[in-house]
mmCIF file of C-alpha atoms in Angstrom:
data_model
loop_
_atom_site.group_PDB
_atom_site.id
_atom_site.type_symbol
_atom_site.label_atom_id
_atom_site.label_comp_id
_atom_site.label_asym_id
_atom_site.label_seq_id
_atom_site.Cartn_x
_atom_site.Cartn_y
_atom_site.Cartn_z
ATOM 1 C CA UNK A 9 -27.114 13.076 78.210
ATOM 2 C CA UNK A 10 -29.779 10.144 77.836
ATOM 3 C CA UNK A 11 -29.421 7.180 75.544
ATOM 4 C CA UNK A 12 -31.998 8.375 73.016
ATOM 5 C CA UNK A 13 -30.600 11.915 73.082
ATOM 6 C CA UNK A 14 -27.275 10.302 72.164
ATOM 7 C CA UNK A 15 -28.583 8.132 69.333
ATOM 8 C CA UNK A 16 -30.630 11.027 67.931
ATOM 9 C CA UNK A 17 -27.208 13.237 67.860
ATOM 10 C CA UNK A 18 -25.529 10.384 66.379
ATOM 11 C CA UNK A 19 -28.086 10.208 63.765
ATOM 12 C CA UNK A 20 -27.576 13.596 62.629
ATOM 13 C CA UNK A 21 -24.246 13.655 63.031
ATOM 14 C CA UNK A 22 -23.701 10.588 60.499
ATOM 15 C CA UNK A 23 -26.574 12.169 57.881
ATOM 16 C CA UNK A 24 -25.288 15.507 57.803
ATOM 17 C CA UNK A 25 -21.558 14.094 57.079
ATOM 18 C CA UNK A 26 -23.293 11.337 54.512
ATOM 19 C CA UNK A 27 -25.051 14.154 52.691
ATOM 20 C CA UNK A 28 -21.184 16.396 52.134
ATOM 21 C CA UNK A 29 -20.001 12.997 50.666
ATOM 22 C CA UNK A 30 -18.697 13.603 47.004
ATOM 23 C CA UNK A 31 -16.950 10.775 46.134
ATOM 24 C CA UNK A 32 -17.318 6.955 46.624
ATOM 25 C CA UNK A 33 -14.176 6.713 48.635
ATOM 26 C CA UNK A 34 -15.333 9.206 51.200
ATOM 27 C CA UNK A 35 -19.154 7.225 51.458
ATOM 28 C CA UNK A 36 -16.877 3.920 52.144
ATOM 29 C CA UNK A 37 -14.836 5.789 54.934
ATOM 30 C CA UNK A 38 -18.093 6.904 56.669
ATOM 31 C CA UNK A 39 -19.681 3.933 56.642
ATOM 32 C CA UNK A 40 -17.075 1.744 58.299
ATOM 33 C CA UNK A 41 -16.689 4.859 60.954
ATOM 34 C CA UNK A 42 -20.136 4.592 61.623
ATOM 35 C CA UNK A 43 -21.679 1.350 61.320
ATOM 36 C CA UNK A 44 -17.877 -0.885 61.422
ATOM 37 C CA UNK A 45 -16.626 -2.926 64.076
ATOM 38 C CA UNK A 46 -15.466 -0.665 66.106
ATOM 39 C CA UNK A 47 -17.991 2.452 65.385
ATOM 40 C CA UNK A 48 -20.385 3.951 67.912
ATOM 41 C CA UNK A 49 -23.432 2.169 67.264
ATOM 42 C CA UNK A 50 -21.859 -1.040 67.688
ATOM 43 C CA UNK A 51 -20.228 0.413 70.672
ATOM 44 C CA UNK A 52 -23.633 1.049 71.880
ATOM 45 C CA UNK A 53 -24.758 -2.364 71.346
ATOM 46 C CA UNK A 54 -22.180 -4.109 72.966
ATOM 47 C CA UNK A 55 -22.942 -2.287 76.152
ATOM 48 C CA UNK A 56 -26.844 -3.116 76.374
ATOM 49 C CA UNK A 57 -26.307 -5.437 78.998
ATOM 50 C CA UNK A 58 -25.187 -2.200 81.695
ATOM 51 C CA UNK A 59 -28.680 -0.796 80.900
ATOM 52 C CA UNK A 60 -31.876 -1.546 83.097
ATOM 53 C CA UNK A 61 -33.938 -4.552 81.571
ATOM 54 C CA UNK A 62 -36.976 -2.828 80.725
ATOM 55 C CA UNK A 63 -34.664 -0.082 79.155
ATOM 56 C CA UNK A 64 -33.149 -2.681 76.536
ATOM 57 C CA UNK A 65 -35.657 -2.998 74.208
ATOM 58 C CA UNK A 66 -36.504 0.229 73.538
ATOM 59 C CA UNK A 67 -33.381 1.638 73.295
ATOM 60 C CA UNK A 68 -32.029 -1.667 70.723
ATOM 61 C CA UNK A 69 -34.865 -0.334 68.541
ATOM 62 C CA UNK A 70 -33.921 2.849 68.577
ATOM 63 C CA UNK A 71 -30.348 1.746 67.729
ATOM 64 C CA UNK A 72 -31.647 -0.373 64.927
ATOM 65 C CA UNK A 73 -33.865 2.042 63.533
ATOM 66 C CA UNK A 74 -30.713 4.712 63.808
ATOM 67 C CA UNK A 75 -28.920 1.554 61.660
ATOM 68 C CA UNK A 76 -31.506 1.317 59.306
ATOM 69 C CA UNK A 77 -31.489 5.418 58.350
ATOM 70 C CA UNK A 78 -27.879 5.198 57.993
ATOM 71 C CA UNK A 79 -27.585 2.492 56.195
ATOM 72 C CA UNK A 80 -30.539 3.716 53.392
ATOM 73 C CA UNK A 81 -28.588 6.910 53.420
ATOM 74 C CA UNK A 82 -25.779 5.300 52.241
ATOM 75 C CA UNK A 83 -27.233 3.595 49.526
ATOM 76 C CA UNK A 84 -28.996 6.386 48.502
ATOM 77 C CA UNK A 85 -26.288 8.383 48.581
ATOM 78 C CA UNK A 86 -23.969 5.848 46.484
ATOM 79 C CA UNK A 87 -26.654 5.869 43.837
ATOM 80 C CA UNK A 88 -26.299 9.554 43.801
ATOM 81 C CA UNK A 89 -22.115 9.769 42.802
ATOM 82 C CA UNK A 90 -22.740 7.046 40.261
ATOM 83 C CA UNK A 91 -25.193 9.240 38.351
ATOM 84 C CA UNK A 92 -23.256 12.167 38.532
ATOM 85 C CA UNK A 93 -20.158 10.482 38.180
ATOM 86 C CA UNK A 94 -22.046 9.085 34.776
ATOM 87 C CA UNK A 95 -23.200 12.151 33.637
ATOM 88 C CA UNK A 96 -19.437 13.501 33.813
ATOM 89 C CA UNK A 97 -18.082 10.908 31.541
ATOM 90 C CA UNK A 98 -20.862 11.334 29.351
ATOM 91 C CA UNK A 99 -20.222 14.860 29.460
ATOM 92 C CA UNK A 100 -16.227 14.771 28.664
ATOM 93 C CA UNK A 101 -16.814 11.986 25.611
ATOM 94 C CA UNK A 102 -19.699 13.510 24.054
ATOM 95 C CA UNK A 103 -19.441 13.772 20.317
ATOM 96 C CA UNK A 104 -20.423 16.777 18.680
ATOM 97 C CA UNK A 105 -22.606 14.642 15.270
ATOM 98 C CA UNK A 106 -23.323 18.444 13.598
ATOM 99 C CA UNK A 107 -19.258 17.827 13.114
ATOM 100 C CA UNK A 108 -18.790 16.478 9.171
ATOM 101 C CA UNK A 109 -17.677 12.711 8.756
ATOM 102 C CA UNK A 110 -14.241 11.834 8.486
ATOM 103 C CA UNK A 111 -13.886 10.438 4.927
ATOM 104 C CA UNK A 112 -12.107 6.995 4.518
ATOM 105 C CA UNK A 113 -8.346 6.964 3.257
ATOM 106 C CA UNK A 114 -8.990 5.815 -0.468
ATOM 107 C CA UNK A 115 -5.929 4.126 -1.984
ATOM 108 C CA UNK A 116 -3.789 4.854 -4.656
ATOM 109 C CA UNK A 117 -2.820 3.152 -7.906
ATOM 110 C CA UNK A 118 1.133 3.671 -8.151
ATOM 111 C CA UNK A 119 2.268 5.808 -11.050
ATOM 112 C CA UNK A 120 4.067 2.506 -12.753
ATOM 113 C CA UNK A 121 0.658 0.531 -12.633
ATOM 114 C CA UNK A 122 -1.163 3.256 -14.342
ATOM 115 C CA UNK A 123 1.511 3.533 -16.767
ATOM 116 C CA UNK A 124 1.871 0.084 -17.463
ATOM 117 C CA UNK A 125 -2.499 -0.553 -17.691
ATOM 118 C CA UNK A 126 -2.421 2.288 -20.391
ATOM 119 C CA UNK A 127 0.344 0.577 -22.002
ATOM 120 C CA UNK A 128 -1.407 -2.824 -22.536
ATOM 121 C CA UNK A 129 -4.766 -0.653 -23.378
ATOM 122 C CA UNK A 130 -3.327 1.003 -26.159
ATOM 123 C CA UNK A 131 -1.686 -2.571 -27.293
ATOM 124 C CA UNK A 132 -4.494 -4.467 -26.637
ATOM 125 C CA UNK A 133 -6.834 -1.896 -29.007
ATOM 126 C CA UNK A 134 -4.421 -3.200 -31.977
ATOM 127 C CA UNK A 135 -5.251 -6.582 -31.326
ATOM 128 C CA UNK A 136 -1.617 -7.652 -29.053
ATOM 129 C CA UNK A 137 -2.252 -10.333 -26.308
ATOM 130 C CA UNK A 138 -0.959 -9.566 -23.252
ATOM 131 C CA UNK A 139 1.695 -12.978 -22.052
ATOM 132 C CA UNK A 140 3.267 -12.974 -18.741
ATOM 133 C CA UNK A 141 6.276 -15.163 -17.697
ATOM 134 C CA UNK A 142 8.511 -16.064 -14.438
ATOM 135 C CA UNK A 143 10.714 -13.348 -13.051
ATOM 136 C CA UNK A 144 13.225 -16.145 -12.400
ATOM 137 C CA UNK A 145 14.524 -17.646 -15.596
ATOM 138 C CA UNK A 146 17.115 -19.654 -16.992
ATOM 139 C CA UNK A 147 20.265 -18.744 -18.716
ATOM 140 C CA UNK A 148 18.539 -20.439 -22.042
ATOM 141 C CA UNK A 149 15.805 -18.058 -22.277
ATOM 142 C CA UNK A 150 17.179 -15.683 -20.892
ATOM 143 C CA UNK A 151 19.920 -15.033 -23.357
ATOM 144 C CA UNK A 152 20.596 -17.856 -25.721
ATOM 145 C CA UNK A 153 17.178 -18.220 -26.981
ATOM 146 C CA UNK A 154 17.707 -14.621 -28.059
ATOM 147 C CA UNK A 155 21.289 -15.317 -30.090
ATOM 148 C CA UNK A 156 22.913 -14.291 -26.933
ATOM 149 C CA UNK A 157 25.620 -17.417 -25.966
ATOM 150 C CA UNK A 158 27.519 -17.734 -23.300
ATOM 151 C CA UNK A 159 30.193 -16.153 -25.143
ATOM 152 C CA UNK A 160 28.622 -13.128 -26.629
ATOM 153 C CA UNK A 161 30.216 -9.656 -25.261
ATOM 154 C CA UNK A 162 26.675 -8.054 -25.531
ATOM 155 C CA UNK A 163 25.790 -10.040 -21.830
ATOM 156 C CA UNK A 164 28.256 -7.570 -20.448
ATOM 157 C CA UNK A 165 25.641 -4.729 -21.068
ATOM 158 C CA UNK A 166 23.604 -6.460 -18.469
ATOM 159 C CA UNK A 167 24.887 -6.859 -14.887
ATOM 160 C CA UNK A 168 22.778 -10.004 -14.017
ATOM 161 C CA UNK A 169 21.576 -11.190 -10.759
ATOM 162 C CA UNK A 170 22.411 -15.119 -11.076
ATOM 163 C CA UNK A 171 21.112 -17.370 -8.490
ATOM 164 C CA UNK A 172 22.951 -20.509 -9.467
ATOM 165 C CA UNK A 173 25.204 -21.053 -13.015
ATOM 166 C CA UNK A 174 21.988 -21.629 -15.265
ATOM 167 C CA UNK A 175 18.940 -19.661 -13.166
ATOM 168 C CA UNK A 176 18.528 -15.942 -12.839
ATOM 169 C CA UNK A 177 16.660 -12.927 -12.026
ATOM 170 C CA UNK A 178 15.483 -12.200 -15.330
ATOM 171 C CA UNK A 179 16.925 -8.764 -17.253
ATOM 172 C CA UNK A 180 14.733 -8.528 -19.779
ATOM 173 C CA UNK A 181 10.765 -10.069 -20.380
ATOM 174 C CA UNK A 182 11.842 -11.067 -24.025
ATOM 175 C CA UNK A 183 12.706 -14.448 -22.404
ATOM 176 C CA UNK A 184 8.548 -14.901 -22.422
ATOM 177 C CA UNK A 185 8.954 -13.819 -26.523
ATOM 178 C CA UNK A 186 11.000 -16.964 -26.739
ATOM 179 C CA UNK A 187 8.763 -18.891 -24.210
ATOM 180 C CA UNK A 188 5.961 -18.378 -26.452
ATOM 181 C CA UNK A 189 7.672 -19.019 -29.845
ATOM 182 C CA UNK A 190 8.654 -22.579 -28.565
ATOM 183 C CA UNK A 191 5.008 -22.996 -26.893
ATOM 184 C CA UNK A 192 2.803 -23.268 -30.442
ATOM 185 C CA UNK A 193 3.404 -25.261 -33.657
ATOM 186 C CA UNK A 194 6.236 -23.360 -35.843
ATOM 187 C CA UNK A 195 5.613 -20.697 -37.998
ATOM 188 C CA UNK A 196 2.809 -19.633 -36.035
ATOM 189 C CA UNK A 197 2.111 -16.460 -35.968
ATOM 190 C CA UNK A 198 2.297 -13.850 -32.495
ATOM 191 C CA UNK A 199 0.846 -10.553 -32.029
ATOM 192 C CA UNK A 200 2.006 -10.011 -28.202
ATOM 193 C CA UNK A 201 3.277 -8.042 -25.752
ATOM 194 C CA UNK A 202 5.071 -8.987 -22.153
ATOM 195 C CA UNK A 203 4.622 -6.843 -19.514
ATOM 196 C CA UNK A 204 6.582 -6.917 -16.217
ATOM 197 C CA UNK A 205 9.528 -6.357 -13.440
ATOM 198 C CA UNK A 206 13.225 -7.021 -14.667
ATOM 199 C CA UNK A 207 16.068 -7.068 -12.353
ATOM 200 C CA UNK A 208 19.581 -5.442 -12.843
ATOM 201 C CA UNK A 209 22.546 -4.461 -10.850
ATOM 202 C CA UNK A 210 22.365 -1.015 -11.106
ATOM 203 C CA UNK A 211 21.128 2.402 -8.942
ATOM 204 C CA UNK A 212 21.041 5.592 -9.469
ATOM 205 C CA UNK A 213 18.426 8.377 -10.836
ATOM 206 C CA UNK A 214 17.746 6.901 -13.525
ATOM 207 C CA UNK A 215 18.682 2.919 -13.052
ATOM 208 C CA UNK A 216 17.258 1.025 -10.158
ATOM 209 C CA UNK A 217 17.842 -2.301 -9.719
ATOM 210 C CA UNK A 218 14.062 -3.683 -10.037
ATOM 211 C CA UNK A 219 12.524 -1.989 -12.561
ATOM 212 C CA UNK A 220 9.363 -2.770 -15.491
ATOM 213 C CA UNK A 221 9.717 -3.407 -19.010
ATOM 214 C CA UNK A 222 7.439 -3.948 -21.530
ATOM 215 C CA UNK A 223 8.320 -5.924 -24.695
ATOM 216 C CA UNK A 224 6.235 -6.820 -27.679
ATOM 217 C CA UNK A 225 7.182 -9.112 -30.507
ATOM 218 C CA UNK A 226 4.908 -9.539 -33.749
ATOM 219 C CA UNK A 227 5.846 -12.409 -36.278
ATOM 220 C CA UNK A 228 4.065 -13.233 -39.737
ATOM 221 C CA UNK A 229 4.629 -13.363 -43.004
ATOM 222 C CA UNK A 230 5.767 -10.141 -44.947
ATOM 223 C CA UNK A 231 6.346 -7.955 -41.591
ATOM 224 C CA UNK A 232 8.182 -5.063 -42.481
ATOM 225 C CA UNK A 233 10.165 -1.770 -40.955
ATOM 226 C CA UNK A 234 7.047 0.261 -41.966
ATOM 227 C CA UNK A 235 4.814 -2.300 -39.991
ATOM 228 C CA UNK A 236 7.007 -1.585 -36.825
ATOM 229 C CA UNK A 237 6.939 2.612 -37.784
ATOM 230 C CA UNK A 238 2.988 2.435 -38.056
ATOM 231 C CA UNK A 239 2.231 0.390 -34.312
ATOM 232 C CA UNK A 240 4.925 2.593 -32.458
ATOM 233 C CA UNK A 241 3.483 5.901 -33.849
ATOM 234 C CA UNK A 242 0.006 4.713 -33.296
ATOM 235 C CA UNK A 243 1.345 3.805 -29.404
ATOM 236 C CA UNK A 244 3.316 7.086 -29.063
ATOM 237 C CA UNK A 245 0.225 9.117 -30.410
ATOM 238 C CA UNK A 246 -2.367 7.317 -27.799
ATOM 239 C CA UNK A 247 0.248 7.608 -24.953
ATOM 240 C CA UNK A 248 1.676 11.402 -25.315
ATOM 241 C CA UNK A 249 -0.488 12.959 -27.908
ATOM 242 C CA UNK A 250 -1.500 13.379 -31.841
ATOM 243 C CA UNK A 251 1.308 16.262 -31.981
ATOM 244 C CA UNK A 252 4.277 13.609 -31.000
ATOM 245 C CA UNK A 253 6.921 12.720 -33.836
ATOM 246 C CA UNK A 254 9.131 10.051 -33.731
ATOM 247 C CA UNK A 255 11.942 9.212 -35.739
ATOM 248 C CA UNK A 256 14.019 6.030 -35.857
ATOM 249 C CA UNK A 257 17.849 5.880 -35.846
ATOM 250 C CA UNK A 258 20.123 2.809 -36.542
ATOM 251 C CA UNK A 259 21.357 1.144 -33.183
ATOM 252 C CA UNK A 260 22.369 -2.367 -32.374
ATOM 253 C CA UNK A 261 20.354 -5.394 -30.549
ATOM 254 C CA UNK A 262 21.907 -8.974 -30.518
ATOM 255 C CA UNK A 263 18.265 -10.019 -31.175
ATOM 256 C CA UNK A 264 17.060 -7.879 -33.416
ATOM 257 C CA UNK A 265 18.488 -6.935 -37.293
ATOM 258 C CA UNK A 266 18.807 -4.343 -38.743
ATOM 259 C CA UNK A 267 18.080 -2.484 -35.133
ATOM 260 C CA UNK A 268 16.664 0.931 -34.310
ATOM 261 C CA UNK A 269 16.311 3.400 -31.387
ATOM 262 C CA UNK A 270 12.789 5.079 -31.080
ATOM 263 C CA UNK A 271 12.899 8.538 -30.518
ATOM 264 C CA UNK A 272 9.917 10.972 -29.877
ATOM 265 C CA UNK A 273 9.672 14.692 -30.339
ATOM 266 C CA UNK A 274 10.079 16.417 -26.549
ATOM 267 C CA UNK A 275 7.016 16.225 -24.508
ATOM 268 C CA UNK A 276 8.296 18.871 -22.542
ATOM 269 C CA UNK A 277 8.946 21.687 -25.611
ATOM 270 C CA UNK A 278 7.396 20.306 -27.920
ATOM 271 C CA UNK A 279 10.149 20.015 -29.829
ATOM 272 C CA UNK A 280 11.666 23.140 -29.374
ATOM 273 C CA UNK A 281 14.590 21.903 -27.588
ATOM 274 C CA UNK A 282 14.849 22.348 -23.254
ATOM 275 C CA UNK A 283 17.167 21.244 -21.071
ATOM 276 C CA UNK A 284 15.089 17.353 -20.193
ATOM 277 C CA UNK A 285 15.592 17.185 -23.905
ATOM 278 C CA UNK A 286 19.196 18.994 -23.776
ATOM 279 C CA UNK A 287 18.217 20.911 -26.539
ATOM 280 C CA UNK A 288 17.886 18.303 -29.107
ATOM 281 C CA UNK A 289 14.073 18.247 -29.064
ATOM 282 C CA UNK A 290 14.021 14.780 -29.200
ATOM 283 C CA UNK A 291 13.636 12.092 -26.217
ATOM 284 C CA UNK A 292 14.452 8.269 -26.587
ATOM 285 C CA UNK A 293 11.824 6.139 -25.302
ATOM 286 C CA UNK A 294 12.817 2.245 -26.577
ATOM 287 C CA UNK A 295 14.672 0.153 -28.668
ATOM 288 C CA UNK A 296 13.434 -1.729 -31.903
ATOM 289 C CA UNK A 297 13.911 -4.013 -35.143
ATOM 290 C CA UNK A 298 13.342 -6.932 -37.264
ATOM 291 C CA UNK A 299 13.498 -10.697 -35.468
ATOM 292 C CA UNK A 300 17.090 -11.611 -35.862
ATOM 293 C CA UNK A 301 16.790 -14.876 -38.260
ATOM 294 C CA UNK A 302 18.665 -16.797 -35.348
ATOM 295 C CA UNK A 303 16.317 -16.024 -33.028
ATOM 296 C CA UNK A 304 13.358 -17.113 -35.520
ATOM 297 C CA UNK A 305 14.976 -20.911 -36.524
ATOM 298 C CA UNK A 306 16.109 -21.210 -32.507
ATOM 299 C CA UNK A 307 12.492 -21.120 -31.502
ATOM 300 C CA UNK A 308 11.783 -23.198 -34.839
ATOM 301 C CA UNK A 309 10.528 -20.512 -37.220
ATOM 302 C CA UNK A 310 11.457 -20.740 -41.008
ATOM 303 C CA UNK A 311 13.088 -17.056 -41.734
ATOM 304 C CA UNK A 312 12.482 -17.847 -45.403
ATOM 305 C CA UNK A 313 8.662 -17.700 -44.541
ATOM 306 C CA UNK A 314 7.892 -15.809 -41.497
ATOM 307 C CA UNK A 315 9.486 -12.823 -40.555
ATOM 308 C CA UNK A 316 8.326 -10.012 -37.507
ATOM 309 C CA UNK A 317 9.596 -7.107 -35.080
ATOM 310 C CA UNK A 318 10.346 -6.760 -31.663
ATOM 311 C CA UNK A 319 9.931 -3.591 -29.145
ATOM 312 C CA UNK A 320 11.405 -2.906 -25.762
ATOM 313 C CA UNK A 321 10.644 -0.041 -23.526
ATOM 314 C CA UNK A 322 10.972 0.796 -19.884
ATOM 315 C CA UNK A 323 7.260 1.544 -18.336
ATOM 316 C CA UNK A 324 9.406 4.163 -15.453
ATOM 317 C CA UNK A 325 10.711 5.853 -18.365
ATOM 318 C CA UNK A 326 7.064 6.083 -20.201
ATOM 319 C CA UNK A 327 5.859 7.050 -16.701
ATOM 320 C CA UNK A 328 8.888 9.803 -15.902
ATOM 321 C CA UNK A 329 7.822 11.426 -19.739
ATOM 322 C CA UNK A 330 4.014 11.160 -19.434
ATOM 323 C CA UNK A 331 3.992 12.749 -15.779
ATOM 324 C CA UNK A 332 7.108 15.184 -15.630
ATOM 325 C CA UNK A 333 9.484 12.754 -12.914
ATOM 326 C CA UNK A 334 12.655 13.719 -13.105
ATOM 327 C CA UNK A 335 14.194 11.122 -10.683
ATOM 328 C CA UNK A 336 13.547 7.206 -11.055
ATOM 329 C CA UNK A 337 13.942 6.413 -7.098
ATOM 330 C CA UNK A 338 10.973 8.471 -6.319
ATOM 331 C CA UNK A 339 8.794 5.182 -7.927
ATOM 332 C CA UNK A 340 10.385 2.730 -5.228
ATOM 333 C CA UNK A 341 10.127 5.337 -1.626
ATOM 334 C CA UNK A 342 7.190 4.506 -1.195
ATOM 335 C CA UNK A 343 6.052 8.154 -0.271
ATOM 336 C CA UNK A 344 2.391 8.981 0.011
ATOM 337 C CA UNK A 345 3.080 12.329 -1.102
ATOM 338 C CA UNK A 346 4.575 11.579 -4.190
ATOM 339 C CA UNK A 347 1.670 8.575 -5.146
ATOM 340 C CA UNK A 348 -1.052 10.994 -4.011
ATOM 341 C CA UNK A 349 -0.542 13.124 -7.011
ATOM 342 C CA UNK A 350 -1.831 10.203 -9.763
ATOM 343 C CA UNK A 351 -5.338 9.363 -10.413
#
């Protein structure tokens, strides 16, 4: 066989592989076979110099132009697996846009904020302000400031969280009552409410150790029992319903006297008596009374002038009433299942 015939076979030998290519692996293998270092046309150049001299140039054209064919073929060939390899990819991430949007995740306002905004509402509508004080206090305010000394057995109702002898995690937001009393001239008069967490060393279904409270104190002159009846019956009607009763029943406060516990007819029966109400048809929601004249002249009121009452009332226990909860931890788990269910 002749020079050219061998070149031509060559040719067709490295085209007809080339074409069968189908990845870019297999195009890289054929080209170093064919055109490398040590591949057949390079083997065919290096051994020129045994031909005849007027032989040489035509056949090192033919070689080149054998080269050149290859080569092209290769490129051409490369540019064919990259489209195809494109149009794959394309093919297995296409996105089907008839398909309907995925809506964003909206959050959630937590049972105990929704509680506690309708709380301050309804206040606010009768004219309260709305104060806010630190959730670590001192022993004074505290206790003291509401005729609770360092002596007085009522302190053992509250299993405190102290932080040194005189600063604590606050039990109760009637320290910001006091705060306020002692913050404007005396015998001024206060139409508030404070709103916030209190902190207590207690757990179970219905205790938790960080819980909310909201407290509301009103002092003036010729504040009565019936003025305290009238603003918690106007609250309990906004927050449960014109149909809710309530009915007071003597109790004791250290800062408060004479003292009540608030009561309301069963939002559950109505009244009839069930077993959230055991039967009594009658739920307790806070505790009440009339400023405790200590309390007034510590914060430097006059009690012969000025005179008021003071609320206090858990916003989980509002919340576990006004949305049918029957177990206080379910507020702190933090399970989007459970918040899901409030608007």
């Amino acid at each position: 066989m002749g020079m050219r015939e061998k070149l031509e076979e060559l040719k067709n030998a490295a085209l007809g592989e080339l074409a069968k290519a189908a990845t870019g692996e297999e195009l890289q293998e054929l080209k170093v076979r064919y055109l490398g270092r040590k591949g057949p046309l390079t083997e065919i150049l290096r051994g020129m110099g045994q031909l005849p001299a007027e032989e040489r140039p035509k056949i090192g054209e033919i070689v080149n132009q054998v080269k050149r064919t290859v080569e092209q073929t290769i490129k051409d060939r490369q540019e064919i697996l990259q489209k195809e390899a494109l149009k794959a990819k394309i093919e297995s991430e296409k996105v089907d846009i008839t398909l309907p949007g995925r809506k964003k995740a909206k959050g959630h306002l937590h049972p105990i904020t929704l509680t506690e905004r309708e709380i301050k509402k309804i206040f606010m509508h009768m004219g309260f302000d709305v104060v806010e004080g630190p959730e670590i206090d001192n022993d004074y305010f505290n206790f003291e400031a509401l005729n609770l000394p360092k002596d007085h057995p009522a302190r053992d109702m509250q299993d405190t969280f102290y932080i040194t002898d005189n600063f604590l995690l606050r039990t109760q937001t009637s320290g910001v009552q006091a705060r306020t009393m002692q913050s404007v001239p005396p015998n001024t008069p206060i139409r508030m409410i404070s709103p916030g967490a209190v902190y207590r060393n207690d757990y179970d279904a219905t205790h938790s150790p960080m819980f909310h409270q909201v407290e509301g104190l009103v002092i003036d002159e010729n504040i009565s029992l019936a003025d305290l009846k009238g603003t918690l019956e106007t609250f309990c009607r906004e927050m449960f319903g014109d149909s809710v009763q309530i009915r007071l029943r003597p109790s004791y406060f250290p800062f408060t006297e004479p003292s009540c516990e608030v009561d309301i007819s069963c939002v559950i029966c109505g009244g009839r008596g069930c077993n959230v109400c055991k039967h009594s048809g009658w739920l307790e929601i806070l505790g009440a009374g009339e400023v405790h004249p200590n309390v007034l002249e510590m914060s430097g009121y006059d009690p012969s002038k000025m005179n008021g009452y003071a609320f206090g009332m858990g916003i989980e226990r509002i919340a576990m009433l006004k949305y049918g909860i029957d177990d206080l931890r379910l507020f702190f788990e933090n399970d989007l299942r459970f918040i899901r269910q409030f608007r």
